[in-house]
């Protein structure tokens, strides 16, 4: 894929209490895309963060421009899967990048995702030799992601795993790129007890329907 071509990359960035991390991850994304010559937009889906994340996103929108930063908030936490569906409605790129806003995923790996080829759904490895179905740093063709979302029934953290299972069912090609995974820089993990229970229930549903 030639840099600076007609392709556009829409980054879906769900946030909840990411006031400290958001400015840095946006700066890293903007730098990465500008250096690689790829057109991009960053869609921030904030779920009513009480720490002022939305206000920070509004400032970033003014700094980088509303063509590059699109704040598309929701009133409360409604699940990761629905956050991506919400963000997709506003995406104008033909490729979609999904990633965490907590800096556990470094944007510097995105050009390598892109270089793997336009026909890949890109999934990452957290450790050598083991595919991570729950990883949330991926590159999709937009039309592929739309088809997968139509098939997926999960709404929480198991959503990531179901996406790969459904992709394999539909015969899509999956490429993998090794990355360095870093624990979140600021704040605590959002995977609480209730979400772990929901994750396990979602796994049972996924295995029962595939």
mmCIF file of C-alpha atoms in Angstrom:
data_model
loop_
_atom_site.group_PDB
_atom_site.id
_atom_site.type_symbol
_atom_site.label_atom_id
_atom_site.label_comp_id
_atom_site.label_asym_id
_atom_site.label_seq_id
_atom_site.Cartn_x
_atom_site.Cartn_y
_atom_site.Cartn_z
ATOM 1 C CA UNK A 1 0.000 0.000 0.000
ATOM 2 C CA UNK A 2 1.535 3.275 -1.055
ATOM 3 C CA UNK A 3 1.839 5.958 1.582
ATOM 4 C CA UNK A 4 -0.143 9.079 0.891
ATOM 5 C CA UNK A 5 -2.562 7.213 -1.371
ATOM 6 C CA UNK A 6 -6.338 7.381 -1.405
ATOM 7 C CA UNK A 7 -6.672 5.249 1.729
ATOM 8 C CA UNK A 8 -7.921 6.841 4.929
ATOM 9 C CA UNK A 9 -7.583 5.374 8.406
ATOM 10 C CA UNK A 10 -10.224 5.971 11.068
ATOM 11 C CA UNK A 11 -9.019 5.278 14.619
ATOM 12 C CA UNK A 12 -11.802 4.309 17.028
ATOM 13 C CA UNK A 13 -10.730 5.314 20.529
ATOM 14 C CA UNK A 14 -13.197 4.378 23.301
ATOM 15 C CA UNK A 15 -12.422 6.275 26.512
ATOM 16 C CA UNK A 16 -13.471 6.209 30.145
ATOM 17 C CA UNK A 17 -11.407 8.210 32.643
ATOM 18 C CA UNK A 18 -8.443 8.721 30.294
ATOM 19 C CA UNK A 19 -7.806 12.421 31.019
ATOM 20 C CA UNK A 20 -4.055 11.923 31.484
ATOM 21 C CA UNK A 21 -3.498 9.441 28.670
ATOM 22 C CA UNK A 22 -5.643 10.948 25.902
ATOM 23 C CA UNK A 23 -3.453 13.934 24.907
ATOM 24 C CA UNK A 24 -0.371 11.727 24.602
ATOM 25 C CA UNK A 25 -2.017 8.915 22.640
ATOM 26 C CA UNK A 26 -3.579 11.453 20.248
ATOM 27 C CA UNK A 27 -0.202 13.167 19.747
ATOM 28 C CA UNK A 28 1.488 9.810 19.081
ATOM 29 C CA UNK A 29 -1.233 8.826 16.609
ATOM 30 C CA UNK A 30 -1.040 12.146 14.757
ATOM 31 C CA UNK A 31 2.761 11.932 14.574
ATOM 32 C CA UNK A 32 2.689 8.318 13.371
ATOM 33 C CA UNK A 33 0.201 8.990 10.594
ATOM 34 C CA UNK A 34 1.870 12.224 9.496
ATOM 35 C CA UNK A 35 5.308 10.611 9.340
ATOM 36 C CA UNK A 36 3.981 7.678 7.306
ATOM 37 C CA UNK A 37 2.039 9.983 4.989
ATOM 38 C CA UNK A 38 -1.332 8.356 5.661
ATOM 39 C CA UNK A 39 -4.606 10.258 5.880
ATOM 40 C CA UNK A 40 -6.360 9.747 9.211
ATOM 41 C CA UNK A 41 -9.056 10.732 11.666
ATOM 42 C CA UNK A 42 -9.391 9.891 15.366
ATOM 43 C CA UNK A 43 -12.888 9.238 16.665
ATOM 44 C CA UNK A 44 -13.094 9.545 20.455
ATOM 45 C CA UNK A 45 -16.041 7.699 21.988
ATOM 46 C CA UNK A 46 -16.211 8.844 25.600
ATOM 47 C CA UNK A 47 -18.714 7.126 27.874
ATOM 48 C CA UNK A 48 -19.493 9.945 30.258
ATOM 49 C CA UNK A 49 -16.108 9.985 32.036
ATOM 50 C CA UNK A 50 -16.382 11.829 35.380
ATOM 51 C CA UNK A 51 -12.688 12.831 35.322
ATOM 52 C CA UNK A 52 -12.979 15.431 32.549
ATOM 53 C CA UNK A 53 -11.843 13.257 29.644
ATOM 54 C CA UNK A 54 -14.525 14.754 27.419
ATOM 55 C CA UNK A 55 -13.336 18.303 28.116
ATOM 56 C CA UNK A 56 -9.783 17.265 27.186
ATOM 57 C CA UNK A 57 -11.117 15.725 23.962
ATOM 58 C CA UNK A 58 -12.878 18.999 23.136
ATOM 59 C CA UNK A 59 -9.585 20.866 23.538
ATOM 60 C CA UNK A 60 -7.796 18.349 21.312
ATOM 61 C CA UNK A 61 -10.508 18.828 18.705
ATOM 62 C CA UNK A 62 -9.721 22.560 18.671
ATOM 63 C CA UNK A 63 -5.943 21.979 18.508
ATOM 64 C CA UNK A 64 -5.871 19.379 15.727
ATOM 65 C CA UNK A 65 -9.052 20.393 13.914
ATOM 66 C CA UNK A 66 -12.471 18.788 13.704
ATOM 67 C CA UNK A 67 -11.444 16.976 10.517
ATOM 68 C CA UNK A 68 -8.813 15.014 12.480
ATOM 69 C CA UNK A 69 -10.369 14.711 15.942
ATOM 70 C CA UNK A 70 -14.044 13.786 16.176
ATOM 71 C CA UNK A 71 -15.571 13.663 19.651
ATOM 72 C CA UNK A 72 -18.646 11.408 19.615
ATOM 73 C CA UNK A 73 -19.558 10.917 23.299
ATOM 74 C CA UNK A 74 -22.220 8.779 24.932
ATOM 75 C CA UNK A 75 -24.051 9.456 28.192
ATOM 76 C CA UNK A 76 -22.710 6.462 30.139
ATOM 77 C CA UNK A 77 -20.740 3.210 29.912
ATOM 78 C CA UNK A 78 -22.560 1.002 27.431
ATOM 79 C CA UNK A 79 -19.943 -1.610 26.589
ATOM 80 C CA UNK A 80 -16.936 -1.857 24.291
ATOM 81 C CA UNK A 81 -18.762 -3.519 21.412
ATOM 82 C CA UNK A 82 -21.415 -0.817 21.204
ATOM 83 C CA UNK A 83 -18.690 1.850 21.440
ATOM 84 C CA UNK A 84 -17.140 0.519 18.225
ATOM 85 C CA UNK A 85 -20.550 0.348 16.543
ATOM 86 C CA UNK A 86 -21.188 3.962 17.590
ATOM 87 C CA UNK A 87 -17.787 5.075 16.319
ATOM 88 C CA UNK A 88 -18.229 3.247 13.010
ATOM 89 C CA UNK A 89 -21.287 5.367 12.243
ATOM 90 C CA UNK A 90 -19.038 8.436 12.120
ATOM 91 C CA UNK A 91 -15.988 6.895 10.420
ATOM 92 C CA UNK A 92 -15.181 8.138 6.917
ATOM 93 C CA UNK A 93 -12.050 6.032 6.375
ATOM 94 C CA UNK A 94 -11.936 2.825 4.348
ATOM 95 C CA UNK A 95 -9.755 1.243 7.042
ATOM 96 C CA UNK A 96 -10.544 1.120 10.752
ATOM 97 C CA UNK A 97 -7.995 0.963 13.573
ATOM 98 C CA UNK A 98 -9.236 -0.082 16.998
ATOM 99 C CA UNK A 99 -7.019 0.377 20.036
ATOM 100 C CA UNK A 100 -7.025 1.283 23.723
ATOM 101 C CA UNK A 101 -6.506 4.859 24.866
ATOM 102 C CA UNK A 102 -4.461 3.907 27.931
ATOM 103 C CA UNK A 103 -1.120 3.737 26.040
ATOM 104 C CA UNK A 104 -0.873 -0.048 26.388
ATOM 105 C CA UNK A 105 -0.828 -0.029 22.572
ATOM 106 C CA UNK A 106 1.819 2.178 20.952
ATOM 107 C CA UNK A 107 0.726 3.789 17.662
ATOM 108 C CA UNK A 108 4.215 3.257 16.212
ATOM 109 C CA UNK A 109 3.153 -0.280 15.233
ATOM 110 C CA UNK A 110 0.314 0.915 12.970
ATOM 111 C CA UNK A 111 2.495 1.400 9.843
ATOM 112 C CA UNK A 112 3.574 -2.224 10.228
ATOM 113 C CA UNK A 113 -0.078 -3.261 10.396
ATOM 114 C CA UNK A 114 -0.707 -1.329 7.183
ATOM 115 C CA UNK A 115 2.330 -2.838 5.447
ATOM 116 C CA UNK A 116 1.014 -6.350 6.051
ATOM 117 C CA UNK A 117 -1.404 -5.810 3.196
ATOM 118 C CA UNK A 118 -4.823 -4.357 2.559
ATOM 119 C CA UNK A 119 -6.581 -7.744 2.705
ATOM 120 C CA UNK A 120 -5.695 -8.428 6.350
ATOM 121 C CA UNK A 121 -7.695 -8.099 9.486
ATOM 122 C CA UNK A 122 -4.738 -7.424 11.740
ATOM 123 C CA UNK A 123 -4.585 -9.029 15.135
ATOM 124 C CA UNK A 124 -1.617 -8.700 17.453
ATOM 125 C CA UNK A 125 0.481 -11.015 19.577
ATOM 126 C CA UNK A 126 1.059 -10.191 23.213
ATOM 127 C CA UNK A 127 3.695 -12.886 23.609
ATOM 128 C CA UNK A 128 5.646 -14.973 21.067
ATOM 129 C CA UNK A 129 3.868 -18.015 19.706
ATOM 130 C CA UNK A 130 0.435 -17.352 21.198
ATOM 131 C CA UNK A 131 -2.436 -15.716 19.336
ATOM 132 C CA UNK A 132 -4.339 -13.336 21.590
ATOM 133 C CA UNK A 133 -8.014 -13.426 20.695
ATOM 134 C CA UNK A 134 -8.869 -10.728 23.244
ATOM 135 C CA UNK A 135 -6.336 -8.189 21.951
ATOM 136 C CA UNK A 136 -7.864 -4.826 21.116
ATOM 137 C CA UNK A 137 -5.212 -3.375 18.799
ATOM 138 C CA UNK A 138 -6.355 -4.195 15.272
ATOM 139 C CA UNK A 139 -6.704 -2.938 11.712
ATOM 140 C CA UNK A 140 -9.785 -3.809 9.678
ATOM 141 C CA UNK A 141 -11.132 -3.042 6.261
ATOM 142 C CA UNK A 142 -14.237 -0.994 7.013
ATOM 143 C CA UNK A 143 -16.593 -3.233 5.046
ATOM 144 C CA UNK A 144 -15.199 -6.298 6.810
ATOM 145 C CA UNK A 145 -15.694 -4.734 10.237
ATOM 146 C CA UNK A 146 -19.265 -3.806 9.345
ATOM 147 C CA UNK A 147 -20.053 -7.397 8.343
ATOM 148 C CA UNK A 148 -18.455 -8.762 11.510
ATOM 149 C CA UNK A 149 -20.422 -6.371 13.698
ATOM 150 C CA UNK A 150 -23.643 -7.561 12.095
ATOM 151 C CA UNK A 151 -22.748 -11.115 13.134
ATOM 152 C CA UNK A 152 -21.507 -10.399 16.653
ATOM 153 C CA UNK A 153 -23.837 -10.729 19.626
ATOM 154 C CA UNK A 154 -21.362 -9.854 22.402
ATOM 155 C CA UNK A 155 -21.231 -6.312 23.776
ATOM 156 C CA UNK A 156 -18.469 -6.379 26.414
ATOM 157 C CA UNK A 157 -14.867 -7.547 26.495
ATOM 158 C CA UNK A 158 -15.662 -10.910 24.860
ATOM 159 C CA UNK A 159 -16.568 -8.868 21.767
ATOM 160 C CA UNK A 160 -12.901 -8.861 20.719
ATOM 161 C CA UNK A 161 -12.719 -12.647 20.765
ATOM 162 C CA UNK A 162 -16.004 -13.081 18.920
ATOM 163 C CA UNK A 163 -14.820 -10.773 16.136
ATOM 164 C CA UNK A 164 -11.926 -13.114 15.317
ATOM 165 C CA UNK A 165 -14.085 -16.237 15.592
ATOM 166 C CA UNK A 166 -16.676 -14.742 13.228
ATOM 167 C CA UNK A 167 -13.930 -13.565 10.852
ATOM 168 C CA UNK A 168 -12.624 -17.107 10.575
ATOM 169 C CA UNK A 169 -16.158 -18.409 10.005
ATOM 170 C CA UNK A 170 -16.654 -15.937 7.169
ATOM 171 C CA UNK A 171 -13.342 -16.901 5.566
ATOM 172 C CA UNK A 172 -11.499 -13.613 6.068
ATOM 173 C CA UNK A 173 -7.705 -13.575 6.168
ATOM 174 C CA UNK A 174 -6.113 -12.697 9.505
ATOM 175 C CA UNK A 175 -2.549 -11.410 9.689
ATOM 176 C CA UNK A 176 -0.589 -11.014 12.908
ATOM 177 C CA UNK A 177 2.038 -8.458 13.900
ATOM 178 C CA UNK A 178 4.114 -8.844 17.095
ATOM 179 C CA UNK A 179 4.018 -5.774 19.352
ATOM 180 C CA UNK A 180 5.222 -4.757 22.803
ATOM 181 C CA UNK A 181 2.294 -4.625 25.210
ATOM 182 C CA UNK A 182 2.635 -2.097 28.039
ATOM 183 C CA UNK A 183 0.418 -2.050 31.113
ATOM 184 C CA UNK A 184 -1.741 1.075 31.294
ATOM 185 C CA UNK A 185 0.292 4.212 32.050
ATOM 186 C CA UNK A 186 -2.190 6.164 34.183
ATOM 187 C CA UNK A 187 -5.168 4.890 36.161
ATOM 188 C CA UNK A 188 -6.437 1.431 37.070
ATOM 189 C CA UNK A 189 -7.771 -1.400 34.942
ATOM 190 C CA UNK A 190 -11.449 -1.003 34.084
ATOM 191 C CA UNK A 191 -12.082 -4.750 34.061
ATOM 192 C CA UNK A 192 -14.074 -5.058 37.287
ATOM 193 C CA UNK A 193 -15.654 -8.106 38.878
ATOM 194 C CA UNK A 194 -18.984 -7.719 37.094
ATOM 195 C CA UNK A 195 -17.230 -7.348 33.747
ATOM 196 C CA UNK A 196 -15.210 -10.511 34.380
ATOM 197 C CA UNK A 197 -18.456 -12.407 35.062
ATOM 198 C CA UNK A 198 -19.968 -10.930 31.891
ATOM 199 C CA UNK A 199 -16.839 -11.942 29.965
ATOM 200 C CA UNK A 200 -17.165 -15.562 31.124
ATOM 201 C CA UNK A 201 -20.880 -15.636 30.308
ATOM 202 C CA UNK A 202 -20.098 -14.227 26.886
ATOM 203 C CA UNK A 203 -17.539 -16.976 26.303
ATOM 204 C CA UNK A 204 -20.156 -19.636 27.062
ATOM 205 C CA UNK A 205 -22.553 -17.996 24.598
ATOM 206 C CA UNK A 206 -19.838 -17.769 21.966
ATOM 207 C CA UNK A 207 -18.904 -21.433 22.288
ATOM 208 C CA UNK A 208 -22.573 -22.421 22.202
ATOM 209 C CA UNK A 209 -23.230 -20.551 18.955
ATOM 210 C CA UNK A 210 -20.098 -21.438 16.950
#
